CSV table of C-alpha atoms in Angstrom, one decimal:
chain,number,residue,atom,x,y,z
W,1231,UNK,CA,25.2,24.7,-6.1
W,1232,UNK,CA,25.4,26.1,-2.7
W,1233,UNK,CA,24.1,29.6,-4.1
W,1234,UNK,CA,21.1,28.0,-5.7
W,1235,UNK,CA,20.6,26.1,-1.8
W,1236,UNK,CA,21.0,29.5,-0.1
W,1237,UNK,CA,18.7,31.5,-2.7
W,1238,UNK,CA,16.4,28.0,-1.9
W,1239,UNK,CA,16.6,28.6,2.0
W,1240,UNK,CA,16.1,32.0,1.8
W,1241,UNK,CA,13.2,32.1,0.1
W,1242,UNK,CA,11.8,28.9,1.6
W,1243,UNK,CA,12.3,31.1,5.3
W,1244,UNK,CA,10.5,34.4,3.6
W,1245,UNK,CA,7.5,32.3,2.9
W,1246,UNK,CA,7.4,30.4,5.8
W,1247,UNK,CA,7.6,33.7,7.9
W,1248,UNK,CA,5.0,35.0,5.1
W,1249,UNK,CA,2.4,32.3,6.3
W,1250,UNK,CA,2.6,33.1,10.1
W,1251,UNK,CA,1.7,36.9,9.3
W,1252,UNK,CA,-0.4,37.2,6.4
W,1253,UNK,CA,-4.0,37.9,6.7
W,1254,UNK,CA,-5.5,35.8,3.7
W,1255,UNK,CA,-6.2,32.1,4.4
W,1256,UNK,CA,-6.0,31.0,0.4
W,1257,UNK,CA,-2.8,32.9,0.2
W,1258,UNK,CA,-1.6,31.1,3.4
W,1259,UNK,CA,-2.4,28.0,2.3
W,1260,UNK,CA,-1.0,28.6,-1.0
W,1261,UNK,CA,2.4,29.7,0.6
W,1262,UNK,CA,2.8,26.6,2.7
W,1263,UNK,CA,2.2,24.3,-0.9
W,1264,UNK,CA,5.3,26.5,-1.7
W,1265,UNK,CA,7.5,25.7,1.3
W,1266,UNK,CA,6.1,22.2,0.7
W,1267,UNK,CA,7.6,22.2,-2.5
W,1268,UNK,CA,11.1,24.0,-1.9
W,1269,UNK,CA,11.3,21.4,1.2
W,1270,UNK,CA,10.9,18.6,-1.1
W,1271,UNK,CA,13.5,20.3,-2.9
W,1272,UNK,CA,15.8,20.4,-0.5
W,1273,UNK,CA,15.3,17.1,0.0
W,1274,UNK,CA,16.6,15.9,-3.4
W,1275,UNK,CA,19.4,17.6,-2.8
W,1276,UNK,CA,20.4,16.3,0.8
W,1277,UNK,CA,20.2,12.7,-1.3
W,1278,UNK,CA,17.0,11.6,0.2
W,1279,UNK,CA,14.2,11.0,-3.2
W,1280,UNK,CA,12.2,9.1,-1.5
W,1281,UNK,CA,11.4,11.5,1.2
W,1282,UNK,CA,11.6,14.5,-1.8
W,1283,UNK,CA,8.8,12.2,-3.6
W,1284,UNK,CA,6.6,12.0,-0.3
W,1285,UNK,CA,7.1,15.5,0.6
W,1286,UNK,CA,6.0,16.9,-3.2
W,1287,UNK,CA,2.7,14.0,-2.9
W,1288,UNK,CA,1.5,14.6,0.8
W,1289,UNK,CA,2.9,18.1,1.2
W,1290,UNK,CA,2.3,20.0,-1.7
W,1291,UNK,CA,-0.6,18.0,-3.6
W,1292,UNK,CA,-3.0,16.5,-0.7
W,1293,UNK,CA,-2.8,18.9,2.0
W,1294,UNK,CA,-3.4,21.8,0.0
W,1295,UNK,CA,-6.4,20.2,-1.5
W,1296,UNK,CA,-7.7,19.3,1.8
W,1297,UNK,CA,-7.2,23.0,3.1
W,1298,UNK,CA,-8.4,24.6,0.0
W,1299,UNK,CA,-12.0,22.2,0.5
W,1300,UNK,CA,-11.9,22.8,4.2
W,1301,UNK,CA,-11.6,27.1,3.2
W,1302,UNK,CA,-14.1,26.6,0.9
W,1303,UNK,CA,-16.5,24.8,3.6
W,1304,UNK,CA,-16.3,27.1,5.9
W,1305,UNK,CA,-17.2,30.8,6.0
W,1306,UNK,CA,-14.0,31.7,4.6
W,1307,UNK,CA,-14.8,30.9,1.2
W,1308,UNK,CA,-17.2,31.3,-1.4
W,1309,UNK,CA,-20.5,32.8,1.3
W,1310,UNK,CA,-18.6,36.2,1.7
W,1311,UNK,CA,-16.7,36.4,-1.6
W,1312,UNK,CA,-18.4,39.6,-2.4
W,1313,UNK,CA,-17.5,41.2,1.0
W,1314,UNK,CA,-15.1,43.2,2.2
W,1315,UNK,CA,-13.7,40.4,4.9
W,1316,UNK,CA,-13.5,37.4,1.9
W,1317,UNK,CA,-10.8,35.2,2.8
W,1318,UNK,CA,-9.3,37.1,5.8
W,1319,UNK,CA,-9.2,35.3,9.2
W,1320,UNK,CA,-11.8,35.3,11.4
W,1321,UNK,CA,-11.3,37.5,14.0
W,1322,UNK,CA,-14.2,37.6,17.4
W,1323,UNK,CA,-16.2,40.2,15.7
W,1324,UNK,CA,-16.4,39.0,12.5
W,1325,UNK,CA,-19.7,37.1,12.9
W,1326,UNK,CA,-21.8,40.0,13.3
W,1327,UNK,CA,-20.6,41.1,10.0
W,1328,UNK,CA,-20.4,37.6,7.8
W,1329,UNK,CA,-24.2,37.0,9.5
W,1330,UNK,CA,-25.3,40.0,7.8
W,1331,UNK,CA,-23.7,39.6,4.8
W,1332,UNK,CA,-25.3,36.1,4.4
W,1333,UNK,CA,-28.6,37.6,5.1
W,1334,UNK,CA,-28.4,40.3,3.0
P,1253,UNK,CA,1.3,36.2,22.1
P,1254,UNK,CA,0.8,35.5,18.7
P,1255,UNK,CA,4.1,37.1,17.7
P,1256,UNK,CA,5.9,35.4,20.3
P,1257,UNK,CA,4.5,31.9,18.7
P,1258,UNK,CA,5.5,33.0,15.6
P,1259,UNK,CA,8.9,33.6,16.2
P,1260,UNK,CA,9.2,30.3,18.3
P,1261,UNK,CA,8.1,28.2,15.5
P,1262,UNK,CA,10.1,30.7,13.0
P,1263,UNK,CA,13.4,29.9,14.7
P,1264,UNK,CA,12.2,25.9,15.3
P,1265,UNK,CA,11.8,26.4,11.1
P,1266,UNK,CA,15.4,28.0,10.4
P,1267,UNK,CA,17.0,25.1,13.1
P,1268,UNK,CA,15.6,22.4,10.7
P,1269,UNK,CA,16.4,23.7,7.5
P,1270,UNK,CA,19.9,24.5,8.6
P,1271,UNK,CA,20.2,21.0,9.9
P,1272,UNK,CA,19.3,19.5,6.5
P,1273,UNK,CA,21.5,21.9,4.4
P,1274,UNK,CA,24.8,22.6,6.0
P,1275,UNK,CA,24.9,19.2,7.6
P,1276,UNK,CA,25.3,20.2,10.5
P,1277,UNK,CA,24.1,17.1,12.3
P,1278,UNK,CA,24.2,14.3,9.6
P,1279,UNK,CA,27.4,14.5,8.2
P,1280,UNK,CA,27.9,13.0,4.5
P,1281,UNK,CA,30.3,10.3,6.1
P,1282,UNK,CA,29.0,7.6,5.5
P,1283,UNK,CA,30.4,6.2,9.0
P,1284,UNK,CA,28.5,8.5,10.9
P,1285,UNK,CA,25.6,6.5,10.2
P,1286,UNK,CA,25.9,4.2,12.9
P,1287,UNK,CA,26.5,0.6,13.3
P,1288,UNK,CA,22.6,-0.5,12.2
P,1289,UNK,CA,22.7,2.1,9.3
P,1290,UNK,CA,26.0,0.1,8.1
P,1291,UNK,CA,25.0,-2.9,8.6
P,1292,UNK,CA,21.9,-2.2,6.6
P,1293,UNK,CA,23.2,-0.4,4.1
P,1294,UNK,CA,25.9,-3.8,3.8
P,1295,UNK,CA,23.6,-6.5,3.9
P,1296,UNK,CA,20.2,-5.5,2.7
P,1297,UNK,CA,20.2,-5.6,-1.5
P,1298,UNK,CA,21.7,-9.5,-0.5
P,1299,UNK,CA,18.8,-10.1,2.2
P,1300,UNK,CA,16.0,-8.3,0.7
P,1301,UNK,CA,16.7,-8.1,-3.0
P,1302,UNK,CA,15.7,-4.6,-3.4
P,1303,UNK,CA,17.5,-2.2,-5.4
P,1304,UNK,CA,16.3,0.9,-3.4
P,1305,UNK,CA,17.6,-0.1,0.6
P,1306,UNK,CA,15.0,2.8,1.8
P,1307,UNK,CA,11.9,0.0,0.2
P,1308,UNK,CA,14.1,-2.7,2.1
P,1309,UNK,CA,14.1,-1.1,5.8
P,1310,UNK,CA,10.4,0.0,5.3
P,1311,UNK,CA,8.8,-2.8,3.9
P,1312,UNK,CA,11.6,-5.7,4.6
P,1313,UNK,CA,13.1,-4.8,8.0
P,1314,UNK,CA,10.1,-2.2,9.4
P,1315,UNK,CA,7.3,-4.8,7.8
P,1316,UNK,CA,5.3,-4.7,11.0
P,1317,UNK,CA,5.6,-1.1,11.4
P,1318,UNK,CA,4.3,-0.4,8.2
P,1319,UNK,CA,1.2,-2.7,9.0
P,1320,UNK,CA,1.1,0.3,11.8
P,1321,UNK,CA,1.1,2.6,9.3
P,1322,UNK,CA,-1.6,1.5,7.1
P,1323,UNK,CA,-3.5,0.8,10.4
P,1324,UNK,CA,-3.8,4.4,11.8
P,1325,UNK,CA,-4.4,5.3,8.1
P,1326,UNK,CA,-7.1,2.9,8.0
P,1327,UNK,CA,-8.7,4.6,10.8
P,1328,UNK,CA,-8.1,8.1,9.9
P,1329,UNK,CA,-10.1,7.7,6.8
P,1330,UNK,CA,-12.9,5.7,8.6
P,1331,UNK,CA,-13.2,8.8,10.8
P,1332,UNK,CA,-13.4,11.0,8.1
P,1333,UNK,CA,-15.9,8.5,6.2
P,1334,UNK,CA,-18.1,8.5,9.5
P,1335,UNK,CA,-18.3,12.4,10.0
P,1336,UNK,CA,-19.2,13.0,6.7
P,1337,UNK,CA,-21.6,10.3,6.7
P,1338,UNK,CA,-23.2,12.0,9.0
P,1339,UNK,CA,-25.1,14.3,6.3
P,1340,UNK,CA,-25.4,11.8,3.8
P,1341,UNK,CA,-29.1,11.9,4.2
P,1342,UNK,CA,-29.3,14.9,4.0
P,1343,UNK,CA,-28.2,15.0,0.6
P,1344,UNK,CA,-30.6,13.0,-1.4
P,1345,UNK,CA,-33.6,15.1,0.6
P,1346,UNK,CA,-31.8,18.5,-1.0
P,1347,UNK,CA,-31.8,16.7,-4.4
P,1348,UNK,CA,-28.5,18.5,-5.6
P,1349,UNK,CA,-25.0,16.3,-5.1
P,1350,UNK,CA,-22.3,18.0,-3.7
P,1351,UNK,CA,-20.5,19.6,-6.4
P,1352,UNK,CA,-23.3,21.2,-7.9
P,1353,UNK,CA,-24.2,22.9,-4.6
P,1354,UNK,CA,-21.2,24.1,-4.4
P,1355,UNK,CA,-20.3,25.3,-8.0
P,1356,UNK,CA,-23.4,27.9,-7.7
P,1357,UNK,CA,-21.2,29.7,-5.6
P,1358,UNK,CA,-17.6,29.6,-5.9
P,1359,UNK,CA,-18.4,29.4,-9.9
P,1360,UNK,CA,-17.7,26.5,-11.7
P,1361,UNK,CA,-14.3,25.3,-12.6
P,1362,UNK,CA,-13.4,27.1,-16.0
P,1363,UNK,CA,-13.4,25.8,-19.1
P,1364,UNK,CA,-9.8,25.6,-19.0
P,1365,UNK,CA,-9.2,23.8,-16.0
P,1366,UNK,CA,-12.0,21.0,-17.2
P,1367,UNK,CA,-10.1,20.3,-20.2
P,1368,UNK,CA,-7.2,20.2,-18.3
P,1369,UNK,CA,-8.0,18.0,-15.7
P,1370,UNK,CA,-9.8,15.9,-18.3
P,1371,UNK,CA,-6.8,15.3,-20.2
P,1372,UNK,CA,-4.4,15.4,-17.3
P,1373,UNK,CA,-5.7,12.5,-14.7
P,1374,UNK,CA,-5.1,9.7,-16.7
P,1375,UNK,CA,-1.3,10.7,-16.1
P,1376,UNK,CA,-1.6,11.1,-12.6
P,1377,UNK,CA,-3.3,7.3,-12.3
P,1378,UNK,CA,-0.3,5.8,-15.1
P,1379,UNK,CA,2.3,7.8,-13.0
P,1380,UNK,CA,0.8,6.6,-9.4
P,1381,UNK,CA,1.1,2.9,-10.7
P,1382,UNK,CA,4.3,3.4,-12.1
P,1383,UNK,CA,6.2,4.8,-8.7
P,1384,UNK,CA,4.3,1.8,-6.9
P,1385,UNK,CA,5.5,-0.9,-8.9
P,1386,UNK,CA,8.5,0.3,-8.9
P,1387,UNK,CA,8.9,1.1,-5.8
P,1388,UNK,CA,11.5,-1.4,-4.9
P,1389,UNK,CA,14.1,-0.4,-7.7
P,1390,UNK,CA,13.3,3.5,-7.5
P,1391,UNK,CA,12.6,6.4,-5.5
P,1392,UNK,CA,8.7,6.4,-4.2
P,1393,UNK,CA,6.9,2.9,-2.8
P,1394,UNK,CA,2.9,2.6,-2.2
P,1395,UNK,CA,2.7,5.2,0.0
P,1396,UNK,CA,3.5,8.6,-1.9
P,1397,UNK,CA,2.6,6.0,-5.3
P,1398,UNK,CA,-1.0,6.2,-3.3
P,1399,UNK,CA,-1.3,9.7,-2.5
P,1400,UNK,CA,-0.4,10.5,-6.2
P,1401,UNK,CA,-3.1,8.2,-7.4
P,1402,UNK,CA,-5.7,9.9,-4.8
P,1403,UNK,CA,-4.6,13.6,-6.7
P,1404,UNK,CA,-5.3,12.0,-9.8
P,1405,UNK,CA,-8.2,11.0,-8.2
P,1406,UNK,CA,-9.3,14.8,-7.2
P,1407,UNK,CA,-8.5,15.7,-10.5
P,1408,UNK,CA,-10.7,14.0,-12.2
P,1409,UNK,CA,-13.6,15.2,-9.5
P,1410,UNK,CA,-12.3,18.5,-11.0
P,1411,UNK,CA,-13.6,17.9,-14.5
P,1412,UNK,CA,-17.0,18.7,-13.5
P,1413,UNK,CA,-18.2,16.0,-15.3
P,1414,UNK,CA,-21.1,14.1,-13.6
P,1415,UNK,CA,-19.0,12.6,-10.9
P,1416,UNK,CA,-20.1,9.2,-8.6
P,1417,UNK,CA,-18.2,8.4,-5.8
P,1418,UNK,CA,-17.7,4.4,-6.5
P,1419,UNK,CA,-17.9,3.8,-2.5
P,1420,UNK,CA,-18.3,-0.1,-3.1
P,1421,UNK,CA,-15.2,-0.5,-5.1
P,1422,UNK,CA,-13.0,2.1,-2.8
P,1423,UNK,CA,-14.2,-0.6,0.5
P,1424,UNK,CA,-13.7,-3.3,-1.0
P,1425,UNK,CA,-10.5,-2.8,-2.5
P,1426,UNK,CA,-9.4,-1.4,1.1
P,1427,UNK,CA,-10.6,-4.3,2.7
P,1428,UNK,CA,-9.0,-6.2,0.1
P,1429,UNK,CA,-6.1,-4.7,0.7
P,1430,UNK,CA,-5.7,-4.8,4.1
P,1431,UNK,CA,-6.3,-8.5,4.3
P,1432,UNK,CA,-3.5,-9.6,1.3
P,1433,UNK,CA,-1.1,-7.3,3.5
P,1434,UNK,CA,-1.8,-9.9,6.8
P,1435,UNK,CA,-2.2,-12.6,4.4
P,1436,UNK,CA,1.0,-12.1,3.1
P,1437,UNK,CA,2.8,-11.5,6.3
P,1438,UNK,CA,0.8,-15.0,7.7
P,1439,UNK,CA,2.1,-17.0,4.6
P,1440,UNK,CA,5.7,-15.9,6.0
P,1441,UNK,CA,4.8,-18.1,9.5
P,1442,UNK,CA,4.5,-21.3,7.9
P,1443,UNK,CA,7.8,-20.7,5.4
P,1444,UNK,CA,11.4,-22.2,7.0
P,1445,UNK,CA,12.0,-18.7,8.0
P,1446,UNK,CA,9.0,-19.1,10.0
P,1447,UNK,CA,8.6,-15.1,11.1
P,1448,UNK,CA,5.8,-12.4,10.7
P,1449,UNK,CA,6.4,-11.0,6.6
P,1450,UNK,CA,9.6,-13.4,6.2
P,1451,UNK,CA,10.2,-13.3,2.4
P,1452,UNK,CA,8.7,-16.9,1.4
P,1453,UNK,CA,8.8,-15.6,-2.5
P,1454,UNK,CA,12.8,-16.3,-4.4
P,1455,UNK,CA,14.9,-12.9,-4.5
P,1456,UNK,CA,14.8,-13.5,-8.4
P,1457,UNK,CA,17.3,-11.2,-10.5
P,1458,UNK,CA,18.6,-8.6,-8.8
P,1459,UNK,CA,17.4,-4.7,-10.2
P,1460,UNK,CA,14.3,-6.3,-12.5
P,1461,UNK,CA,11.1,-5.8,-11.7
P,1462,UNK,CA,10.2,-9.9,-10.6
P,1463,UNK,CA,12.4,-9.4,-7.9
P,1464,UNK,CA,13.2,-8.8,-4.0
P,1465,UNK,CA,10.3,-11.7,-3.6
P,1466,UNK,CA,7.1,-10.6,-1.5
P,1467,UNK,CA,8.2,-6.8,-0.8
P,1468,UNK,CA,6.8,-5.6,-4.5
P,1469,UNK,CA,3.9,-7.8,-3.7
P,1470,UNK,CA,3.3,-5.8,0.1
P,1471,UNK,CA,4.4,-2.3,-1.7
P,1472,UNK,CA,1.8,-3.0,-4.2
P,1473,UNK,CA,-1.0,-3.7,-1.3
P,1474,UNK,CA,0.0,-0.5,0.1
P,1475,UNK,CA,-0.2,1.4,-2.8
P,1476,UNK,CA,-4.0,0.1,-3.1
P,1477,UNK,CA,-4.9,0.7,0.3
P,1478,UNK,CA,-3.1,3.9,0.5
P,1479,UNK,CA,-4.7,5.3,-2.9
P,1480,UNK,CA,-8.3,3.7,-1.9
P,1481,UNK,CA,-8.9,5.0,1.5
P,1482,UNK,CA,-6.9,8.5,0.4
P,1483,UNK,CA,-9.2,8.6,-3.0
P,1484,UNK,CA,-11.8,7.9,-0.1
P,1485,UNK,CA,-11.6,10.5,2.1
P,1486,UNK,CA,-11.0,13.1,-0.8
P,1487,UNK,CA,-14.2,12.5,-2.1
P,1488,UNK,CA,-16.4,12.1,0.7
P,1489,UNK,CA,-14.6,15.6,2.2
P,1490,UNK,CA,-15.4,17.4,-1.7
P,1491,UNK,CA,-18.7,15.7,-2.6
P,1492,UNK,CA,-20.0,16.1,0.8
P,1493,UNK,CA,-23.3,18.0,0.6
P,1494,UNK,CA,-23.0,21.7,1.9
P,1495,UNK,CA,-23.9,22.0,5.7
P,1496,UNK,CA,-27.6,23.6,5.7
P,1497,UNK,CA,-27.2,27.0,6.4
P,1498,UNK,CA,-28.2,27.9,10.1
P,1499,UNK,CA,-30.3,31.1,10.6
C-alpha cells in the first residue's frame, strides 16, 4: 500500500516537473491529463470518491479536450505540422518562421 | 526567471501532495475534524436523508452556494457562447461547418477512433445519468455526473458523423434548469420550515433511490444544467468555424 502511494507520488512529481520543462505543447498537455489522473488517484485513496470522481471528469477528460481544441486552434497545431517547429512553444521569433511556412 | 517559477510552483506541487498522502495536516482521526465536521457527520443522514453526507453538505447544508456555483457556470459558458458567436456569420458565408474545415488539416479522425466513439458515447451519456441520480447514495452528484455527460457529448462530435449542434435544446434545457433549481428552493419558503431550499419533499426510506426528499430532485437540475451548458461550450469551442487566415 504505501509503496504503490510512493511509486504514485513519485511519478505523479516526475511528470508534473516534466510539464514545466518540456518543449512540446500536446505532450504537455498530455502529461498534465496524467497528473490529473494519478491525483484523482490519490484521491481515492485519502477516502475522498467524490473529489477522485470530479478530479478524473474535470481534470483528466474536459480540460484536456479544451487544451487539445485550443492547440489545435492556434498556430501550434495542424498549420505547421509539416515543419520543423510543430507543436513546440512559441518563442518571439517564431512568427517569422510559421508566416513563411503558411505562405509557402 | 522561468526556472525560478518552475521550481516555486514544483515545491508548492510536492507541499500538496505530501499533505494529502502522509497526512500530515488532516489526520485520519476522526476528531480532528472539528466541531461542524462532527456535528455533520452526526446529524446529516437523519436531517437530510442522504446516504452520501458529501451530497448532504453540498446540496442540503451548502444549497445556496451551489446556486453560486451553477451561477458563475452559467456565465462562464455564456462568455464562451458570446465569443464564439462572434464568427458565426462567418461560417455560413465559408459554406463548410466547423469540423470539416478543420479535418482537411489535422486529417480526419481514423477509422478506428469513429467506430469507437460511435460505439462508446452511448456509455458515457447511460454512465453520466447513472452518477447523477445517484448522486445522493454514491460517490459523484450533478456536477462531475454533468461533465461526464458533456465528454460523452465530445465524443460523439468525434464520430465524424454529420454533427448539429442542437443550440435550442442545450438553452432551453439550461434555462429550464436554472429556473426548477430557484423553483425548488422558492417552494422551500412557503413549507413550515419556511427557508431558502428547506426540504418540503418526505425523507422516504433511508439508502433507496426515492429518498433524502428535494436534494435528488436539485442534484438532478444540476446535472442538466451542468451537462447542458458544458455540452455547450464544448461544441461551440470544436464546431466553431476556423478563424480566417490573416495575410
Amino acid at each position: 500500500m504505501i509503496t504503490l502511494l510512493s511509486f504514485l507520488v513519485i511519478v505523479l512529481l516526475i511528470a508534473a516537473a516534466a510539464i514545466l520543462f518540456i518543449r512540446d505543447v500536446l505532450q504537455a498537455v498530455i502529461l498534465l491529463t496524467v497528473v490529473s489522473l494519478l491525483v484523482s488517484i490519490l484521491f481515492l485513496f485519502v477516502a475522498a470518491p467524490d473529489v477522485a470522481i470530479t478530479e478524473a471528469a474535470i481534470g483528466s477528460a474536459l480540460t484536456t479536450i479544451v487544451f487539445v481544441v485550443a492547440y489545435r486552434r492556434t498556430r501550434g497545431g495542424g498549420r505547421t505540422r509539416g515543419g520543423t517547429n510543430r507543436g513546440t512553444a512559441m518563442q518571439p521569433g517564431d512568427r517569422n518562421i510559421s508566416a513563411q511556412e503558411g505562405g509557402e | 526567471m522561468r526556472h525560478v517559477v518552475g521550481i516555486v510552483l514544483i515545491a508548492a506541487f510536492i507541499f500538496y501532495v505530501l499533505s494529502l498522502v502522509s497526512g500530515l495536516f488532516i489526520g485520519p482521526d476522526p476528531e480532528a475534524v472539528g466541531p461542524v465536521g462532527r456535528q455533520v457527520l452526526e446529524q446529516s443522514t437523519r436531517e437530510a436523508g442522504a446516504v452520501n453526507t458529501v451530497t448532504s453538505v453540498v446540496v442540503f447544508y451548502r444549497g445556496f452556494d451551489t446556486l453560486g456555483e451553477v451561477t458563475v457556470l452559467f456565465l462562464s459558458a455564456l462568455g464562451i457562447a458570446v465569443f464564439f458567436r462572434a464568427g458565426g456569420e462567418s461560417a455560413n458565408r465559408a459554406g463548410t461547418s466547423g469540423p470539416a474545415g478543420n479535418t482537411e488539416e489535422c486529417g480526419a479522425p481514423g477509422f478506428i477512433l469513429r467506430t469507437g466513439a460511435r460505439i462508446l458515447y452511448p456509455f458515457f451519456f447511460l454512465f453520466g445519468i447513472y452518477i447523477i441520480v445517484h448522486g445522493h447514495l454514491s460517490p459523484g452528484g450533478g456536477f462531475p455526473g454533468g461533465v461526464i455527460i458533456a465528454t460523452g457529448f465530445f465524443v460523439a462530435i468525434l464520430t465524424g458523423d454529420r454533427f448539429h449542434l442542437p443550440e435550442g435544446l442545450l438553452t432551453v434545457l439550461e434555462g429550464f434548469a436554472g429556473l426548477s433549481f430557484i423553483g425548488l428552493g422558492l417552494a422551500g419558503l412557503f413549507s413550515p420550515a419556511g427557508s431558502f431550499l428547506a426540504n418540503i419533499l418526505p425523507l422516504g426510506s433511508f439508502g433507496t433511490i426515492f429518498s433524502a426528499g428535494i436534494l435528488p430532485l436539485l442534484y438532478a437540475v444540476v446535472g442538466v444544467k451542468v451537462a447542458a451548458e458544458l455540452s455547450g461550450a464544448v461544441g461551440r469551442i470544436y464546431l466553431d468555424p476556423e478563424p480566417v487566415e490573416e495575410q
